[in-house]
mmCIF file of C-alpha atoms and ligand atoms in Angstrom:
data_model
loop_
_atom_site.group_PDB
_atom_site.id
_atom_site.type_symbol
_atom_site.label_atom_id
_atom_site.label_comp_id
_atom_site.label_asym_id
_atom_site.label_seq_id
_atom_site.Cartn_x
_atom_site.Cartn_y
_atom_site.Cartn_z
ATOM 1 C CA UNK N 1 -9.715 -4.275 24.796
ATOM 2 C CA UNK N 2 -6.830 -3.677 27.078
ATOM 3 C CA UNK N 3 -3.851 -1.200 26.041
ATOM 4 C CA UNK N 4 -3.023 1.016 28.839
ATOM 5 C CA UNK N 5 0.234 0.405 30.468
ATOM 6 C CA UNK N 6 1.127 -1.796 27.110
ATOM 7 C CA UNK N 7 4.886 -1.536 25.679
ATOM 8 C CA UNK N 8 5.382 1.470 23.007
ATOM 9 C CA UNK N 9 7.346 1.175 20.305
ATOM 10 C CA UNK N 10 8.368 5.210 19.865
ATOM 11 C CA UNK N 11 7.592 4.748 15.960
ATOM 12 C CA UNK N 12 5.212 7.561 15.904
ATOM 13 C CA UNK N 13 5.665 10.605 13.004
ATOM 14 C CA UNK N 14 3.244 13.290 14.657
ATOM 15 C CA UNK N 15 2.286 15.650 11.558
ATOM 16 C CA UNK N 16 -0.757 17.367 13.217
ATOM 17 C CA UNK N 17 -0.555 20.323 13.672
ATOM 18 C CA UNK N 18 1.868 21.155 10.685
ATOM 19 C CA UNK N 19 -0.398 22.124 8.011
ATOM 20 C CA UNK N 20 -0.750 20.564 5.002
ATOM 21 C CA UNK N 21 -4.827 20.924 4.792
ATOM 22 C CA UNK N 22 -5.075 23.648 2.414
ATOM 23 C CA UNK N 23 -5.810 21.455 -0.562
ATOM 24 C CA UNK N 24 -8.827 19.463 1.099
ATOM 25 C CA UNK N 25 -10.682 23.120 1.074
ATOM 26 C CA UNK N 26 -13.732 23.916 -1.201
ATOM 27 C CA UNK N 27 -15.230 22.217 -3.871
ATOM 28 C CA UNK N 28 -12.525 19.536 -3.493
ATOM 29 C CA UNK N 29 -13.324 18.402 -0.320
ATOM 30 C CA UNK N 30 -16.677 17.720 -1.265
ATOM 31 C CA UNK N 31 -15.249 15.761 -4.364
ATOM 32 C CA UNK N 32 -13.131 14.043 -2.300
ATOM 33 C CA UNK N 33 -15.911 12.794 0.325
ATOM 34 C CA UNK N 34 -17.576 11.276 -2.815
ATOM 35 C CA UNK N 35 -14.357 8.452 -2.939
ATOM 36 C CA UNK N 36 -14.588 7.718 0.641
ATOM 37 C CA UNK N 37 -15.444 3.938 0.716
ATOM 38 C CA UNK N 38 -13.309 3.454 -2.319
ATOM 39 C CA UNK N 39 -10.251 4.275 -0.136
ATOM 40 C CA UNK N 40 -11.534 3.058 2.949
ATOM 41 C CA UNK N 41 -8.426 0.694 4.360
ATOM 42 C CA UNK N 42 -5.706 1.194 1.832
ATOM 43 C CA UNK N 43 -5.227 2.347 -1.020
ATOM 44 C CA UNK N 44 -3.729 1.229 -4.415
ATOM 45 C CA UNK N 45 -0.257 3.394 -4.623
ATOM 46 C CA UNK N 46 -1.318 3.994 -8.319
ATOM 47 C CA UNK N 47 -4.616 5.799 -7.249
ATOM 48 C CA UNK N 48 -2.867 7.833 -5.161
ATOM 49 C CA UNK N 49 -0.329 8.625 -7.644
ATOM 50 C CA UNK N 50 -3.747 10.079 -9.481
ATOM 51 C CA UNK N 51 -5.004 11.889 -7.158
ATOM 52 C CA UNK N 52 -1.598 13.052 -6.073
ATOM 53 C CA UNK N 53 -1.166 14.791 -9.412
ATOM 54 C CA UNK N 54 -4.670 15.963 -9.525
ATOM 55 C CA UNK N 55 -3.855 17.808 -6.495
ATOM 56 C CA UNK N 56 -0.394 18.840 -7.859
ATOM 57 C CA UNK N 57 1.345 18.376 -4.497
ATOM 58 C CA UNK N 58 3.141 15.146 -4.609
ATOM 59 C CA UNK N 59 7.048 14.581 -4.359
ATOM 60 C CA UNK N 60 7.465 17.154 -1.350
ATOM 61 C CA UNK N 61 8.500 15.068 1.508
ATOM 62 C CA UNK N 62 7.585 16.072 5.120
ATOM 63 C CA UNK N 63 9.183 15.072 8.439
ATOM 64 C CA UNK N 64 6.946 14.803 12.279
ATOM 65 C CA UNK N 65 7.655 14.751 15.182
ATOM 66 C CA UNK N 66 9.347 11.034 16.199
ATOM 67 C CA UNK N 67 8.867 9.191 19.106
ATOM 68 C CA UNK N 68 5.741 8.975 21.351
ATOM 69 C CA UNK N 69 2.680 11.469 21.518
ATOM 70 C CA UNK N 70 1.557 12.734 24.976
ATOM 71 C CA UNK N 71 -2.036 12.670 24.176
ATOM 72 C CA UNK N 72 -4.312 9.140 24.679
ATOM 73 C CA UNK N 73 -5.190 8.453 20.662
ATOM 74 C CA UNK N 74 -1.403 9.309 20.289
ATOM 75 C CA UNK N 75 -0.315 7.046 22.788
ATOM 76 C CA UNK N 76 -2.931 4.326 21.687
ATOM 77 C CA UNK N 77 -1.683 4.178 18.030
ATOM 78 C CA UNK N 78 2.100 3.664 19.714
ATOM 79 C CA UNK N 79 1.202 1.033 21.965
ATOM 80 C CA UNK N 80 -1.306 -1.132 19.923
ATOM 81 C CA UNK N 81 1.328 -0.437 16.956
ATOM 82 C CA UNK N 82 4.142 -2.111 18.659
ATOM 83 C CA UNK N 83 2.267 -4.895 19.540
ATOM 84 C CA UNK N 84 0.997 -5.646 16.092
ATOM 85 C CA UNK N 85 4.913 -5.241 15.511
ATOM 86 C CA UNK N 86 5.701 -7.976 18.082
ATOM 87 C CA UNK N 87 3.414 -10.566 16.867
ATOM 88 C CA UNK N 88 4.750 -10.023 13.348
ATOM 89 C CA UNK N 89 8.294 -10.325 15.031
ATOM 90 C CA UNK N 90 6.903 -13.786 15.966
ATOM 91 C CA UNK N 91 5.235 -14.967 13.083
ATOM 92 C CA UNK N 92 7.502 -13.965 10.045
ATOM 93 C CA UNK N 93 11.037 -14.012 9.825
ATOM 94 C CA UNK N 94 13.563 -11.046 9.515
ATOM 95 C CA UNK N 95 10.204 -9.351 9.877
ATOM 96 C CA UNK N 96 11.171 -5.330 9.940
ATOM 97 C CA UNK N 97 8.066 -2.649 11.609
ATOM 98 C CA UNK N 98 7.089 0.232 9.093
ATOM 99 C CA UNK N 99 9.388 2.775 8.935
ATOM 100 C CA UNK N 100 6.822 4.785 10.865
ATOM 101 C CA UNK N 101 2.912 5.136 11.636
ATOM 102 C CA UNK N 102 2.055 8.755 10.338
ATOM 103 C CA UNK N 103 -0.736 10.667 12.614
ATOM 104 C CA UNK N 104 -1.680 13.768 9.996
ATOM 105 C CA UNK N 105 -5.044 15.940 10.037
ATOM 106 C CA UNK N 106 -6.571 16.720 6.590
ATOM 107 C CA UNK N 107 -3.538 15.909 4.308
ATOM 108 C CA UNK N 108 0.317 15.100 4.005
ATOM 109 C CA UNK N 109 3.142 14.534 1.353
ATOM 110 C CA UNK N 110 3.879 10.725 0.862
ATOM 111 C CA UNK N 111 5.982 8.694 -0.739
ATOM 112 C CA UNK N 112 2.896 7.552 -2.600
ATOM 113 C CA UNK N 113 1.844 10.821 -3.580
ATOM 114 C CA UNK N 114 -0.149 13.600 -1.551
ATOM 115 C CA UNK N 115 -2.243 11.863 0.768
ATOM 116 C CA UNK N 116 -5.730 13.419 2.059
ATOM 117 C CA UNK N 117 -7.661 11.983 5.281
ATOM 118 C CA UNK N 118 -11.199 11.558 2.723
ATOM 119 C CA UNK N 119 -9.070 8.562 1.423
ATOM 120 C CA UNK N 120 -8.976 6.865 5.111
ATOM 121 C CA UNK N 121 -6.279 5.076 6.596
ATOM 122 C CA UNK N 122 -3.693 3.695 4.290
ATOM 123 C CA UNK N 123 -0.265 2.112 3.803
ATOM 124 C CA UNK N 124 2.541 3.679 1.463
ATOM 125 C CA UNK N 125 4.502 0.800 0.287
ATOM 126 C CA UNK N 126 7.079 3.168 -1.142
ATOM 127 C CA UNK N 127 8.018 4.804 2.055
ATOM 128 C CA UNK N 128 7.010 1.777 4.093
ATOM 129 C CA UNK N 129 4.887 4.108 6.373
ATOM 130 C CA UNK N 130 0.947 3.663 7.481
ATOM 131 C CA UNK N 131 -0.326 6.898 7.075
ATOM 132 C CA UNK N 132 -3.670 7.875 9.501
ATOM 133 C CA UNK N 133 -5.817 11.096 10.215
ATOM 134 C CA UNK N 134 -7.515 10.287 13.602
ATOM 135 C CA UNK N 135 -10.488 12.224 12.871
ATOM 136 C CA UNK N 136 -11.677 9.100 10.754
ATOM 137 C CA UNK N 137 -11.929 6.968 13.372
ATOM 138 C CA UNK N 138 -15.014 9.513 14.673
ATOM 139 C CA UNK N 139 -16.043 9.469 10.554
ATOM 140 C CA UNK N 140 -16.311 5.784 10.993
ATOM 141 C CA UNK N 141 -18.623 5.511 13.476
ATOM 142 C CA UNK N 142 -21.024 8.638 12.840
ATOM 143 C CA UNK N 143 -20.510 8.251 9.042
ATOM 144 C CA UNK N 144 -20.232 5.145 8.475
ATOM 145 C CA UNK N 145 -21.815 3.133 11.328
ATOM 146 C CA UNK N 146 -18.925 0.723 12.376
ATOM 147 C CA UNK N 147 -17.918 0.704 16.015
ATOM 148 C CA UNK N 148 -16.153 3.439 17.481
ATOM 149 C CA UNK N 149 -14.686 0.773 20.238
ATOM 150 C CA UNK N 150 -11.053 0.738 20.819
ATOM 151 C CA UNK N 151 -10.824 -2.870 18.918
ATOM 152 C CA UNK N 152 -12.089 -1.378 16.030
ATOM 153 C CA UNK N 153 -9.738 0.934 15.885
ATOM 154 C CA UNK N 154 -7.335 -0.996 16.396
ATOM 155 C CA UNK N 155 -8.438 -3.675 13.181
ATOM 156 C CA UNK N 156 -7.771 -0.270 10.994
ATOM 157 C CA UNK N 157 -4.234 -0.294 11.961
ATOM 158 C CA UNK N 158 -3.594 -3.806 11.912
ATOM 159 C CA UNK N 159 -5.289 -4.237 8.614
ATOM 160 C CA UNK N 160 -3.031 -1.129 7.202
ATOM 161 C CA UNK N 161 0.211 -3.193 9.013
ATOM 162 C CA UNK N 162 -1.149 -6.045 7.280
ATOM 163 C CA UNK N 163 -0.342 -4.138 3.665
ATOM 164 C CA UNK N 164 2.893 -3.835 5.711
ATOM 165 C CA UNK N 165 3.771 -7.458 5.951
ATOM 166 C CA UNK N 166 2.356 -7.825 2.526
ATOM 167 C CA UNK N 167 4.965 -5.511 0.808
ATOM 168 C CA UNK N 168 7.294 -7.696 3.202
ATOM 169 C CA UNK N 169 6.500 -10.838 1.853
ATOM 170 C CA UNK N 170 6.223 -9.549 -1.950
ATOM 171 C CA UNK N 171 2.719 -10.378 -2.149
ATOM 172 C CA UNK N 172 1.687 -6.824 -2.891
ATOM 173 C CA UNK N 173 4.113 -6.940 -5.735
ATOM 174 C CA UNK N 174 2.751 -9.722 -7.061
ATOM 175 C CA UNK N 175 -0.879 -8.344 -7.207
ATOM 176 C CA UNK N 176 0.547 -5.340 -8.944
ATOM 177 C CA UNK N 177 1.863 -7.748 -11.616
ATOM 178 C CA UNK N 178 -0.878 -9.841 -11.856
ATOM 179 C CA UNK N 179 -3.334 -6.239 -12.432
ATOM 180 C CA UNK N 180 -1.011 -5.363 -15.012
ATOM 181 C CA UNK N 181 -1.218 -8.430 -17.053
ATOM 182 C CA UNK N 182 -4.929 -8.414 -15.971
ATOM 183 C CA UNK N 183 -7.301 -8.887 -19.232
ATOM 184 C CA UNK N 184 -10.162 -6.827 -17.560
ATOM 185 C CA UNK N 185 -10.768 -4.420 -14.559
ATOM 186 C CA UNK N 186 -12.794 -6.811 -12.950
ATOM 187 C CA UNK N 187 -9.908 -9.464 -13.133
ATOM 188 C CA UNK N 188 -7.538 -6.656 -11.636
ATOM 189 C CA UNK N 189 -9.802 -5.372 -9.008
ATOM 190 C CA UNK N 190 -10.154 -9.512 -7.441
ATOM 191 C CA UNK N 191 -6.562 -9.642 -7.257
ATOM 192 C CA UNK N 192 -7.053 -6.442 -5.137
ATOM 193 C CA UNK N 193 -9.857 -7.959 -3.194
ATOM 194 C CA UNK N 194 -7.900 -11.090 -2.153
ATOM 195 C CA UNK N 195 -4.747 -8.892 -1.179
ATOM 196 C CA UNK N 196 -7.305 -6.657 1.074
ATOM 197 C CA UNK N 197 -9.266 -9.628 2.412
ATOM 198 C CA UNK N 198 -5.680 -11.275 3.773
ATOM 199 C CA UNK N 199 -4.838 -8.023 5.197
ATOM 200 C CA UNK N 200 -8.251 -8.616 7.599
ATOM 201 C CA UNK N 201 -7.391 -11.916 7.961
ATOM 202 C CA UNK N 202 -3.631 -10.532 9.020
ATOM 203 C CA UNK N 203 -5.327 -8.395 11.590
ATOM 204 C CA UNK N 204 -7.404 -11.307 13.328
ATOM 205 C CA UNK N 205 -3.977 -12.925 13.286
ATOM 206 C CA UNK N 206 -2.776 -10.377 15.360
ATOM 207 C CA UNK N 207 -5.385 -9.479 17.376
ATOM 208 C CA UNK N 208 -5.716 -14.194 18.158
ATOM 209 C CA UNK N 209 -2.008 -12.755 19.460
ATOM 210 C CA UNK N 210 -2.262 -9.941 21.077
ATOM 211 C CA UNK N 211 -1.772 -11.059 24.479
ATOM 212 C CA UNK N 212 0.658 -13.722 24.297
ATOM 213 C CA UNK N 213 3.460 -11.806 23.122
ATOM 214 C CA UNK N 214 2.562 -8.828 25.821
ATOM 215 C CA UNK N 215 2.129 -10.504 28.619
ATOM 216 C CA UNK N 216 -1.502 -9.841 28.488
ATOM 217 C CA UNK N 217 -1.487 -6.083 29.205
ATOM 218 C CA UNK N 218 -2.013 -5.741 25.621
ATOM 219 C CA UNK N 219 -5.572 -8.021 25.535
ATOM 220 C CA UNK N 220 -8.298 -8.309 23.144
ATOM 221 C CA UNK N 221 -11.627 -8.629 25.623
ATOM 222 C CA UNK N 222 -15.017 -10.387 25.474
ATOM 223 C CA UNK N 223 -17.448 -8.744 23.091
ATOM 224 C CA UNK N 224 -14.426 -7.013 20.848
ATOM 225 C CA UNK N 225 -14.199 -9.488 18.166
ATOM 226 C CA UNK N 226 -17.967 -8.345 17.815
ATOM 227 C CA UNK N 227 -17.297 -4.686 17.410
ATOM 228 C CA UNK N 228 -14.085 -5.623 14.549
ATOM 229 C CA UNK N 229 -16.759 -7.701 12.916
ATOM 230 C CA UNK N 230 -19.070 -4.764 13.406
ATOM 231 C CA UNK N 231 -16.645 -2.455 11.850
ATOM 232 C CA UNK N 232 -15.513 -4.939 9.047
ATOM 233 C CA UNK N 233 -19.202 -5.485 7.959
ATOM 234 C CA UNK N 234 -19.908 -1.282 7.810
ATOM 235 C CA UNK N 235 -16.858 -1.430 5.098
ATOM 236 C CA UNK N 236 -17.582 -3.631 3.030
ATOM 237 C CA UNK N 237 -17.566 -3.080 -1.092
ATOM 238 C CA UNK N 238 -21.800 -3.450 -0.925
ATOM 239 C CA UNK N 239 -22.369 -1.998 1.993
ATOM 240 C CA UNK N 240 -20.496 0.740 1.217
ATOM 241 C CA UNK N 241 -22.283 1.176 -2.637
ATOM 242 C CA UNK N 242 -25.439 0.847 -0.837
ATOM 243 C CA UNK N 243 -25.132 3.432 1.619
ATOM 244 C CA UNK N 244 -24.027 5.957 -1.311
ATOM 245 C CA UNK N 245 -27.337 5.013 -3.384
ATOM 246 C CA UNK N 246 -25.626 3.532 -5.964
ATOM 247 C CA UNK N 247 -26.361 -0.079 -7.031
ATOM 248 C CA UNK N 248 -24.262 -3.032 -5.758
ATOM 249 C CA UNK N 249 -22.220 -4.456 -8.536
ATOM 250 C CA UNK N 250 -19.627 -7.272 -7.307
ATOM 251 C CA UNK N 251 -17.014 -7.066 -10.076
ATOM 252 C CA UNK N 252 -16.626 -3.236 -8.913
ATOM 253 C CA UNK N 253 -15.552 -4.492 -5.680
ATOM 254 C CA UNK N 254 -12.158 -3.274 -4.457
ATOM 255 C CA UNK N 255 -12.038 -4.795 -0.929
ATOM 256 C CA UNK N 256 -14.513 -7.265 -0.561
ATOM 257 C CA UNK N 257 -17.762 -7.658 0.555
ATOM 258 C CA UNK N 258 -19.099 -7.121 4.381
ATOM 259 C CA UNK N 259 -19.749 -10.887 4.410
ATOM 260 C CA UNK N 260 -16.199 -11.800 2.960
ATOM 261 C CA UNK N 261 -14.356 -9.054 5.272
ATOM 262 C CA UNK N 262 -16.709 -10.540 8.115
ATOM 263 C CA UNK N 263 -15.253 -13.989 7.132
ATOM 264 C CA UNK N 264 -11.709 -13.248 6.760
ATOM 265 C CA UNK N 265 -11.365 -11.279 10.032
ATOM 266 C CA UNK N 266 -12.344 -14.529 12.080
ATOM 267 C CA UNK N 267 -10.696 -16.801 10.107
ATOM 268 C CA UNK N 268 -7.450 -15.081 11.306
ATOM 269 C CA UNK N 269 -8.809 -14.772 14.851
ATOM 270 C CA UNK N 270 -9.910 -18.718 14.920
ATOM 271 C CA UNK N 271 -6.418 -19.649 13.550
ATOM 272 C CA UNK N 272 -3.673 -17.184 14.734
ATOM 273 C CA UNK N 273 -1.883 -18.491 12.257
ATOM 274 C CA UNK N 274 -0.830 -15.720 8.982
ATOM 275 C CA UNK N 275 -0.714 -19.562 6.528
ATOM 276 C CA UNK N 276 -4.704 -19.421 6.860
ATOM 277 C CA UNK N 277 -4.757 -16.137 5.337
ATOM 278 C CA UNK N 278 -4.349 -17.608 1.497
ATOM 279 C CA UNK N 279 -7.264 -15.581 -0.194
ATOM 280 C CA UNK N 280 -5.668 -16.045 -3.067
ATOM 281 C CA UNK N 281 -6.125 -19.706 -3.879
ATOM 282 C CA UNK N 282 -8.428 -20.265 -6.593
ATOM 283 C CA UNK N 283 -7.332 -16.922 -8.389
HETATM 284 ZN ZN1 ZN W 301 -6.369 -2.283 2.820
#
């Protein structure tokens, strides 16, 4: 895809550097690695309430560095950001960015609670910022086998702005009230499915309008749908069960399954239009 010489926005908090790793040391970490998949693309605010506590670090609040980072992953999150911002400018109204994009190594206070990079990229509806530890982007690919191409990468964030627009739109709150007056788990965890399979759909949405609003210097390319699709498949609920041995059991799923993820990201691509995105119909 293209990016370079794209528009930034300026709405990056820079954490690295500042500490805030100590906890993912030890026997934890390796606990931790265990619930990657689970936490892969956002995360339900009431998990990481629970691991928050577990970790006894939550309620602290820490402040970055604002603006733009000099280095190229930096200045990639800034630029692709803002243009996931300005197609959202288009397509809802009174539509507002995140209050920031977070870049953190290892882990970081949060309005959700203390957030650790093992949990992957994720959205803070509380604080209204997408939280992200670069370093998964390399765990993706060599861990996980999705595409390490810039596209991917940039499907995480829009996925993660997607939970954006969905706090936005009250959607997210809905889900949370639905999972409350759920009668089983498995009825919550669909509601969670359909709110995580319209975030994918969100981020073919923007990526069907990436260049329009740019001017083109922000351009998804031949062969990059492929790698999203690539990426979206390697996270999916059963691909994810079956690559940590366990067995595949659909009412489990959290996020969908590679097929459903697969489906979801093209539907928004096809369309460009956020109205397609209804996973919820038939709920
Ligand atoms: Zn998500």
């Amino acid at each position: 895809m293209r990016w370079q010489g794209g528009q930034r926005g300026g709405g990056i908090e820079d954490r690295r550097g500042m500490g805030g790793g100590a906890v993912a040391g030890g026997g934890i970490g390796v606990a931790v690695l265990a619930l990657i998949g689970y936490f892969v693309f956002g995360i339900d605010p009431s998990t990481t309430q629970q691991v928050a506590s577990q970790f006894g670090q939550a309620g602290t609040s820490q402040e970055g560095r604002m603006g733009t980072p000099e280095d190229q992953a930096g200045q990639f999150v800034d630029v692709v950001g803002e243009n996931i911002n300005d197609v959202w400018r288009t397509k809802l109204d009174g539509y507002t960015p995140p209050a920031s994009t977070v870049l953190y190594e290892q882990g970081t206070s949060t309005g959700c609670g203390f957030g650790q990079s093992a949990m992957g990229p994720f959205y803070c509806p509380a604080d209204q910022k997408v939280y992200l530890d670069l370093a998964f982007w390399q765990e993706m690919e060599t861990q996980l086998g999705a595409s390490g191409a810039d596209f991917a990468r940039a499907y995480v964030l829009a996925h993660e702005i997607g939970h954006h627009v969905q706090t936005l739109t009250g959607a997210s709150e809905q889900v949370q009230r639905a999972q409350q007056g759920a009668s089983s788990e498995a009825e919550g965890n669909r509601y969670s499915v359909a709110l995580e399979l319209q975030a994918d759909c969100y981020a073919g949405v923007w990526a069907a309008n990436a260049a329009s609003v740019s001017s083109g210097e922000v351009a998804v390319e031949q062969g990059d749908l492929e790698e999203g699709l690539r990426t979206a498949s390697a996270i999916g609920d059963d691909t994810l069960q079956r690559r940590s041995g366990g067995q595949v059991s659909p009412e489990s799923f959290t996020h969908g399954s590679s097929a459903q993820r697969m489906e979801w990201l093209q539907r928004g691509y096809q369309t460009g239009d956020p109205a397609s995105c209804d996973t919820f119909q038939g709920l």
